[in-house]
mmCIF file of C-alpha atoms in Angstrom:
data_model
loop_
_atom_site.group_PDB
_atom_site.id
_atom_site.type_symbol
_atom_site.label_atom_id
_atom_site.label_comp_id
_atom_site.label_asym_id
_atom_site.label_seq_id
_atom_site.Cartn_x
_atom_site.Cartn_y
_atom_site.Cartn_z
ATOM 1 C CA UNK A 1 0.000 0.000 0.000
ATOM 2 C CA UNK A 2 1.516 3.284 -1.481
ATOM 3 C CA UNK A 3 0.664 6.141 1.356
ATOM 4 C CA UNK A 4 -0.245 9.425 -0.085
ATOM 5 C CA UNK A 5 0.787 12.898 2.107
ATOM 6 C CA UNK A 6 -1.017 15.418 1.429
ATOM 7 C CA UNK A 7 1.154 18.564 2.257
ATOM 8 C CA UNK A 8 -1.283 21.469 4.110
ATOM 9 C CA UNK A 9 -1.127 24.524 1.249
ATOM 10 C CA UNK A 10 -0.857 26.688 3.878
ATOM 11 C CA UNK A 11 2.535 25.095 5.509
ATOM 12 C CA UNK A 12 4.732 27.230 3.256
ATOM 13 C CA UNK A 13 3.227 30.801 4.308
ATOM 14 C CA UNK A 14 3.667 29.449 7.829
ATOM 15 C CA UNK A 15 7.446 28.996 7.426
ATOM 16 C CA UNK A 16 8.171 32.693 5.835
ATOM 17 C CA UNK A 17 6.572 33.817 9.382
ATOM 18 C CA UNK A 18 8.682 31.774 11.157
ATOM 19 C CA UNK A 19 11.745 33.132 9.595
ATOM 20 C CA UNK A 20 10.656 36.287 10.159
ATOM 21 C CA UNK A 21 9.967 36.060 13.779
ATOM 22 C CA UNK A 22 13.417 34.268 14.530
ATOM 23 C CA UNK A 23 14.515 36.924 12.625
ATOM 24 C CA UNK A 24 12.756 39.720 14.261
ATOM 25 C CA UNK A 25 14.264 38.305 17.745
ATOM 26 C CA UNK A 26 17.703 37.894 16.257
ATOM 27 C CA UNK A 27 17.667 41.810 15.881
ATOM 28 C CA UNK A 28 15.843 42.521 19.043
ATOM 29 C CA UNK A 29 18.752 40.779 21.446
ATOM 30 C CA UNK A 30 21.243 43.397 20.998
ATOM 31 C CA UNK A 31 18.666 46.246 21.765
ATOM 32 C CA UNK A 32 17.523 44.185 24.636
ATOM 33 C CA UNK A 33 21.858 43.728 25.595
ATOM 34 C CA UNK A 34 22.088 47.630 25.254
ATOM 35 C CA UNK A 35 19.607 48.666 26.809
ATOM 36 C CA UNK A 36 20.972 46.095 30.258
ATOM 37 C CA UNK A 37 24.047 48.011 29.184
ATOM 38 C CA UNK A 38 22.940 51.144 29.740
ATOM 39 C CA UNK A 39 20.706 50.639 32.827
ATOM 40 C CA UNK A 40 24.087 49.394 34.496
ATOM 41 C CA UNK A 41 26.054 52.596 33.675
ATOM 42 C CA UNK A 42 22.966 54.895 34.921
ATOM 43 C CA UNK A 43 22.933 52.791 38.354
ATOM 44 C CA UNK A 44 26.675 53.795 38.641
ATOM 45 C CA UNK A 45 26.120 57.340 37.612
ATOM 46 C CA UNK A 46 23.712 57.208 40.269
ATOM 47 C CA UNK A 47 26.305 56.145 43.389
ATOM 48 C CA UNK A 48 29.002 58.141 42.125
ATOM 49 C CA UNK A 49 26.880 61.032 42.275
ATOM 50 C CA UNK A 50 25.896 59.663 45.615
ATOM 51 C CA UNK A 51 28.872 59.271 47.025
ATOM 52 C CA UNK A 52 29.459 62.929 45.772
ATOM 53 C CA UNK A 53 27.019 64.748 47.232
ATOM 54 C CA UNK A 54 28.022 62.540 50.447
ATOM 55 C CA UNK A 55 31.481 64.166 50.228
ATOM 56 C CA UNK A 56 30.412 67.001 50.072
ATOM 57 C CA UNK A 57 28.238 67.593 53.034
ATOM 58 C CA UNK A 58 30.836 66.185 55.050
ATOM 59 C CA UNK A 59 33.252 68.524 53.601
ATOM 60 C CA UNK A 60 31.171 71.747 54.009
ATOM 61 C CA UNK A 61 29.832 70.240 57.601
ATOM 62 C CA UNK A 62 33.640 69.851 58.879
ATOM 63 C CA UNK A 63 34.118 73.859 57.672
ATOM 64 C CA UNK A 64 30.550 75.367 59.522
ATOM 65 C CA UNK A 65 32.051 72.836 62.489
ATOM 66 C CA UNK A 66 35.647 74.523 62.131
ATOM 67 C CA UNK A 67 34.205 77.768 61.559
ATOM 68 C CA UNK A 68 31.837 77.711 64.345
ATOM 69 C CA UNK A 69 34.587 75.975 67.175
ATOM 70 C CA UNK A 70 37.826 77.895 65.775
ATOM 71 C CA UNK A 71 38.300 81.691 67.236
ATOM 72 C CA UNK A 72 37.934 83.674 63.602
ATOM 73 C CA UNK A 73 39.874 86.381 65.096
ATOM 74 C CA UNK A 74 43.081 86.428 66.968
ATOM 75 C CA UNK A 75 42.219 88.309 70.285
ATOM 76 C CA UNK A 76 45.345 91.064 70.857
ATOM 77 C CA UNK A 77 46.380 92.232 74.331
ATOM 78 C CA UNK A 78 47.880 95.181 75.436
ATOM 79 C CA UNK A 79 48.482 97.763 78.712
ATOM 80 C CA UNK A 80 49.388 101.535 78.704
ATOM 81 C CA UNK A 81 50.200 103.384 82.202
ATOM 82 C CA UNK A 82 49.492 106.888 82.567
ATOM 83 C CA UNK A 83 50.447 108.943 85.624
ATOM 84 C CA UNK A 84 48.255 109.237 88.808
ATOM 85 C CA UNK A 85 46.844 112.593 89.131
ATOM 86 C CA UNK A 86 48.190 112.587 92.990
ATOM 87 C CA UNK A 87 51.773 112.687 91.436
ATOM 88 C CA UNK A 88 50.734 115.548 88.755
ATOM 89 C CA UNK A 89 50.196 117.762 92.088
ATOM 90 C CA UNK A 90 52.981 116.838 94.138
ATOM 91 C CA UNK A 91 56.926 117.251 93.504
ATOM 92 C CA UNK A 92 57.124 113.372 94.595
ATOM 93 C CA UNK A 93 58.292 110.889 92.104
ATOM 94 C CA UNK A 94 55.574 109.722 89.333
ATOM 95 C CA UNK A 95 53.585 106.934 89.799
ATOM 96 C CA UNK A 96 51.636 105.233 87.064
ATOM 97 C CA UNK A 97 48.642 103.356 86.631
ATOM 98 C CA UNK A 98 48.498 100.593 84.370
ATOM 99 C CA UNK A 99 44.892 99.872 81.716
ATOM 100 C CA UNK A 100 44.788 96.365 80.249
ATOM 101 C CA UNK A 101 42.807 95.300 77.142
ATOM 102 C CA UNK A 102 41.814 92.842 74.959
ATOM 103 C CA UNK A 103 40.844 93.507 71.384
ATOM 104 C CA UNK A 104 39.029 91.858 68.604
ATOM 105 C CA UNK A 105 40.090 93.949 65.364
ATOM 106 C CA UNK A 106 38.347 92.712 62.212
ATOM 107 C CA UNK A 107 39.985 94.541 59.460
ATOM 108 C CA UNK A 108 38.036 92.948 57.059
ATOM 109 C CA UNK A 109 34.542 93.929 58.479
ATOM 110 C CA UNK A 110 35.940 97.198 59.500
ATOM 111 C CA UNK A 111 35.354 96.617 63.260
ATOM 112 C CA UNK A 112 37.346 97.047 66.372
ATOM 113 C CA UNK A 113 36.449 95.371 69.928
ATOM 114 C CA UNK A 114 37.532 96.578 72.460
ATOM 115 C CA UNK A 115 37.432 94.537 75.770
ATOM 116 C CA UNK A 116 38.131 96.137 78.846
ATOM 117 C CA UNK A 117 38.302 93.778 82.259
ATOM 118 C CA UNK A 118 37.869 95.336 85.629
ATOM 119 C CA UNK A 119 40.879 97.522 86.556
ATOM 120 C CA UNK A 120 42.959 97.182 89.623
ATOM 121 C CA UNK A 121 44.231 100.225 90.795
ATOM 122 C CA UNK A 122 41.276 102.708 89.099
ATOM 123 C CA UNK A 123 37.730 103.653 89.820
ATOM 124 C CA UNK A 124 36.667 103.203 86.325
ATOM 125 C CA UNK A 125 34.323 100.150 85.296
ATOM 126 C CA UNK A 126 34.726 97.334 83.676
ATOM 127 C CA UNK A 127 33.418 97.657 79.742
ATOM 128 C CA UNK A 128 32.642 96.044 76.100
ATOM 129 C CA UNK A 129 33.313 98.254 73.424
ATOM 130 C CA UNK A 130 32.377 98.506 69.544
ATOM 131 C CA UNK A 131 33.745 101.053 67.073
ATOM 132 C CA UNK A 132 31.688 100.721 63.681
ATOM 133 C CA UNK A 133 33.929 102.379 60.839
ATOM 134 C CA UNK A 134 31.044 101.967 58.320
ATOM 135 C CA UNK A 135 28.271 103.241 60.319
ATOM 136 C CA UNK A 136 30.233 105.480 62.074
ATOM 137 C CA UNK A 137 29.258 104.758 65.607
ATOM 138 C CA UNK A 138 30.471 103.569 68.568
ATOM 139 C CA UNK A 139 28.684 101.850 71.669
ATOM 140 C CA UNK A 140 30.074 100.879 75.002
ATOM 141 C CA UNK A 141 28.181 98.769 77.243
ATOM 142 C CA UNK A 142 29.066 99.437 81.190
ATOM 143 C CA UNK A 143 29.334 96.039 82.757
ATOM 144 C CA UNK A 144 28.603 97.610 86.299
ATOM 145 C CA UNK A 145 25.471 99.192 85.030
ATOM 146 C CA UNK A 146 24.329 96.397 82.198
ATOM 147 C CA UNK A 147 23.614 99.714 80.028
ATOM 148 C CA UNK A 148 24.840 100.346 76.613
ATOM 149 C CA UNK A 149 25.447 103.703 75.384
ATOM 150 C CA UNK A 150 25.863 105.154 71.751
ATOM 151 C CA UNK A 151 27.336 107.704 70.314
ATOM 152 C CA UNK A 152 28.840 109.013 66.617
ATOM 153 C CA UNK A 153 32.585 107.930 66.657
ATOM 154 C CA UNK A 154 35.236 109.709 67.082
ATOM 155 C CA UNK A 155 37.835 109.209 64.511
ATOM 156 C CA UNK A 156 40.288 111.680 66.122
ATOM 157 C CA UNK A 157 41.139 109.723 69.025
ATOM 158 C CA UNK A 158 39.760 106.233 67.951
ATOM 159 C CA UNK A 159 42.656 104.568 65.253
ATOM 160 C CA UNK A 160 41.291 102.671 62.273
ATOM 161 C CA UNK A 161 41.635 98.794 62.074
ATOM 162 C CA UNK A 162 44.794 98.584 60.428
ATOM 163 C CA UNK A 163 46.488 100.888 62.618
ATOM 164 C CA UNK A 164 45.409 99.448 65.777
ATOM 165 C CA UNK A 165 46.545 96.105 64.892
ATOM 166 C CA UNK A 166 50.041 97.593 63.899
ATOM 167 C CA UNK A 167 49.513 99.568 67.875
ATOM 168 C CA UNK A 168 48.525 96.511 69.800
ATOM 169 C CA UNK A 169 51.695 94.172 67.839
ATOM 170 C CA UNK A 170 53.831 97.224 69.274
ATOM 171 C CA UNK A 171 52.634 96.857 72.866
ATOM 172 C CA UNK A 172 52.880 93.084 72.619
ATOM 173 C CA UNK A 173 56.787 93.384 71.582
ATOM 174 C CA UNK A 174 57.476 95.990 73.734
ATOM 175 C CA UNK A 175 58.916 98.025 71.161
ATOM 176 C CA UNK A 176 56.635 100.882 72.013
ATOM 177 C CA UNK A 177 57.002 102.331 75.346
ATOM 178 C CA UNK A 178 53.577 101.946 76.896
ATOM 179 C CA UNK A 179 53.693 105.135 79.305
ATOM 180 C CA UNK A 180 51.103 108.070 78.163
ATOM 181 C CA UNK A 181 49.022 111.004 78.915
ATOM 182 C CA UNK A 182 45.581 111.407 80.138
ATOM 183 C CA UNK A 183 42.393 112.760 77.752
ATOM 184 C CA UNK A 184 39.055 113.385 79.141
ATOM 185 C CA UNK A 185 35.775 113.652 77.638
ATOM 186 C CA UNK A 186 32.527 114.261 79.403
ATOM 187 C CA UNK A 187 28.970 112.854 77.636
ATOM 188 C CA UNK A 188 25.824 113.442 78.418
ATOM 189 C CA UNK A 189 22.764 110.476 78.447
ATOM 190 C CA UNK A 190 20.123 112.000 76.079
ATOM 191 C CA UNK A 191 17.555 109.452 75.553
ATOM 192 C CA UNK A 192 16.503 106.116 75.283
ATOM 193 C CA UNK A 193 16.935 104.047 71.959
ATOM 194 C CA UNK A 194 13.555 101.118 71.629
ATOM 195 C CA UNK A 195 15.227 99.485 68.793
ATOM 196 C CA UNK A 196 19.016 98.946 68.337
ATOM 197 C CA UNK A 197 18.646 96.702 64.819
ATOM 198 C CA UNK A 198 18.961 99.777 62.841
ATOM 199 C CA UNK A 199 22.397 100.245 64.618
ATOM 200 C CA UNK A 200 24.525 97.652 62.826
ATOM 201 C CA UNK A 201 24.947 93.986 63.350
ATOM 202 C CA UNK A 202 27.594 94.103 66.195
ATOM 203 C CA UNK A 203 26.331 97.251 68.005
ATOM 204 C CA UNK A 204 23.130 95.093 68.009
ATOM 205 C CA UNK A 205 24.647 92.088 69.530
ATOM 206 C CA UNK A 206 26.348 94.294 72.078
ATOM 207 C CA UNK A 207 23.632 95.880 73.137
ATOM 208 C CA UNK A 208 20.436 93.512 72.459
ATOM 209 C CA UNK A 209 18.488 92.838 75.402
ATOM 210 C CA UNK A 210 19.684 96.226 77.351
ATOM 211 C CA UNK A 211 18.532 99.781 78.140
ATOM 212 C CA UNK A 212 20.531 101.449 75.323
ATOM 213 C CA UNK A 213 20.597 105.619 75.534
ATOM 214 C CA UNK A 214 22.610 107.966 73.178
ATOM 215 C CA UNK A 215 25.155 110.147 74.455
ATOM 216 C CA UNK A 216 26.174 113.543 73.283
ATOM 217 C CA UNK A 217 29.231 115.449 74.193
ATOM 218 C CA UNK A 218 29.061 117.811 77.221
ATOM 219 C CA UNK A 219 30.764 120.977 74.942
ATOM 220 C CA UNK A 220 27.794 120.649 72.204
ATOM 221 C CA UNK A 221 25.151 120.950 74.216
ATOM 222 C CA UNK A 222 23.820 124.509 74.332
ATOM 223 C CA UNK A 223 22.140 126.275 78.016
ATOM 224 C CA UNK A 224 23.196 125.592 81.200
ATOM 225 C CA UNK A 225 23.441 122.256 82.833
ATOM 226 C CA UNK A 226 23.109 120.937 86.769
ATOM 227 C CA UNK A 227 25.500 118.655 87.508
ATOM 228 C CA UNK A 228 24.803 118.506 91.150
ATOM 229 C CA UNK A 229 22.186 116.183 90.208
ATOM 230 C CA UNK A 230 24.306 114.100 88.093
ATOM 231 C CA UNK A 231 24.836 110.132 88.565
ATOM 232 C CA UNK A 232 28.617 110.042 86.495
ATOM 233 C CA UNK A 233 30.163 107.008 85.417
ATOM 234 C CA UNK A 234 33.825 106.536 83.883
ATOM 235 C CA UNK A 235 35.490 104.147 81.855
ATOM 236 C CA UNK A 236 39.131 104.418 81.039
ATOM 237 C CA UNK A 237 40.456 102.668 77.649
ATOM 238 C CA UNK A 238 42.772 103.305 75.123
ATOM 239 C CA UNK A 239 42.579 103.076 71.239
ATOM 240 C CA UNK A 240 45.867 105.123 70.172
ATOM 241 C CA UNK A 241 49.009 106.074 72.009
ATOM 242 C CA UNK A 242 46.762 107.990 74.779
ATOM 243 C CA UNK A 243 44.371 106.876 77.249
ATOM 244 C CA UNK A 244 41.044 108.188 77.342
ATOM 245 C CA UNK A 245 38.888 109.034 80.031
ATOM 246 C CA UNK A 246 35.110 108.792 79.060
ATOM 247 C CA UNK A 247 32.635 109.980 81.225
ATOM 248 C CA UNK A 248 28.817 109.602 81.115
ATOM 249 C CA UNK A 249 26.516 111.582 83.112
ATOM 250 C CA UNK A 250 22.552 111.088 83.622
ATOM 251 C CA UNK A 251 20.541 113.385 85.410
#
């Protein structure tokens, strides 16, 4: 018996779309390899950005930790003597009394602070002090009273930032010698300031939280003026080759 096989008519269209789909595979695997290729390389980009932004916060955390911890000014000491007024009156030999300070001179921010601790043989009291160049001010803040006290600055007896430091390296190498003269100046407590933001940043950290009054210089005010009534206050400092006496009166 002969068999007979009939071949299906529709087995040869069948076989073109088999080709065609082994084919169509053939050129999808190296999309499919490129595109495990590139999801690999984004997943590093990824980390090594990562691990850079990581980096970086501890960098610029260690600097705000430095910044914050670390003194950002040197402070600079120094002590002048000037002679006793007993001795100016009297043909005995000179005495002189000694003012130490401490000083925080930002050349940069155009700022001098002046620090002065409680003296030892004077009846002045102890102070903080802050000469603004920019604003042109200075305050002092009494640290018997807790008062701060603000006036224009005086740029005749007050040496800028550069010159101070160049001053206070003298005293500390003893190259200048560190006996002076006596200047007075008398103030006056005008009135009461509410707000001490307008005054500058430092004046306002000086002062914030105090009773803050401007002063005005005893020779500019006009009529006449009872001093019997006064309650005085002095503080002796120095910021040039002088020291100076300042004295602030409220009635």
């Amino acid at each position: 018996m002969v068999k007979i096989a009939f071949q299906s008519p529709f087995a040869h269209k069948d076989e073109p779309k088999k080709e065609a789909a082994e084919a169509l595979v053939a050129e999808q695997d190296p999309e499919v390899a490129t595109h495990s290729r590139e999801g690999s390389s984004g997943r590093c980009l990824l980390t090594l950005l990562g691990l850079a932004f990581i980096l970086a916060g501890v960098v610029v955390g260690g600097a705000c930790i430095y910044k914050h911890f670390m003194p950002k000014n040197k402070m600079l000491r120094g002590q002048m003597c000037y002679v006793g007024e007993d001795s100016q009156n009297q043909a005995a030999e000179p005495y002189f009394l000694p003012i130490a300070e401490e000083a925080d001179i930002r050349e940069t921010d155009n700022i001098a602070i002046i620090d002065v601790p409680v003296p030892k043989f004077s009846d002045s009291d102890p102070a903080a002090i802050v000469h603004d160049f920019d604003r042109l001010l200075t305050a002092y803040l009494d640290l018997h009273l807790g008062n701060c006290y603000v006036i224009p600055l005086n740029t005749s007896i007050v040496m800028p930032p550069r010159n101070l430091i160049d001053f206070f390296a003298k005293l500390a190498t003893g190259s200048y010698l560190p006996q002076t003269y006596l200047v007075r100046e008398e103030m006056i407590v005008t009135e009461e300031i509410d707000n001490v933001s307008g005054l500058g940043i430092f004046i306002h950290q000086l002062c914030i939280g105090k009773k803050t009054f401007r002063l005005q210089r005893r020779e500019k005010l006009i009529g006449l003026q009872k001093r019997s009534a006064e309650k005085c206050h002095i503080i002796r400092h120095f910021e040039n080759v002088f020291i100076v006496e300042t004295k602030f009166c409220q009635q």
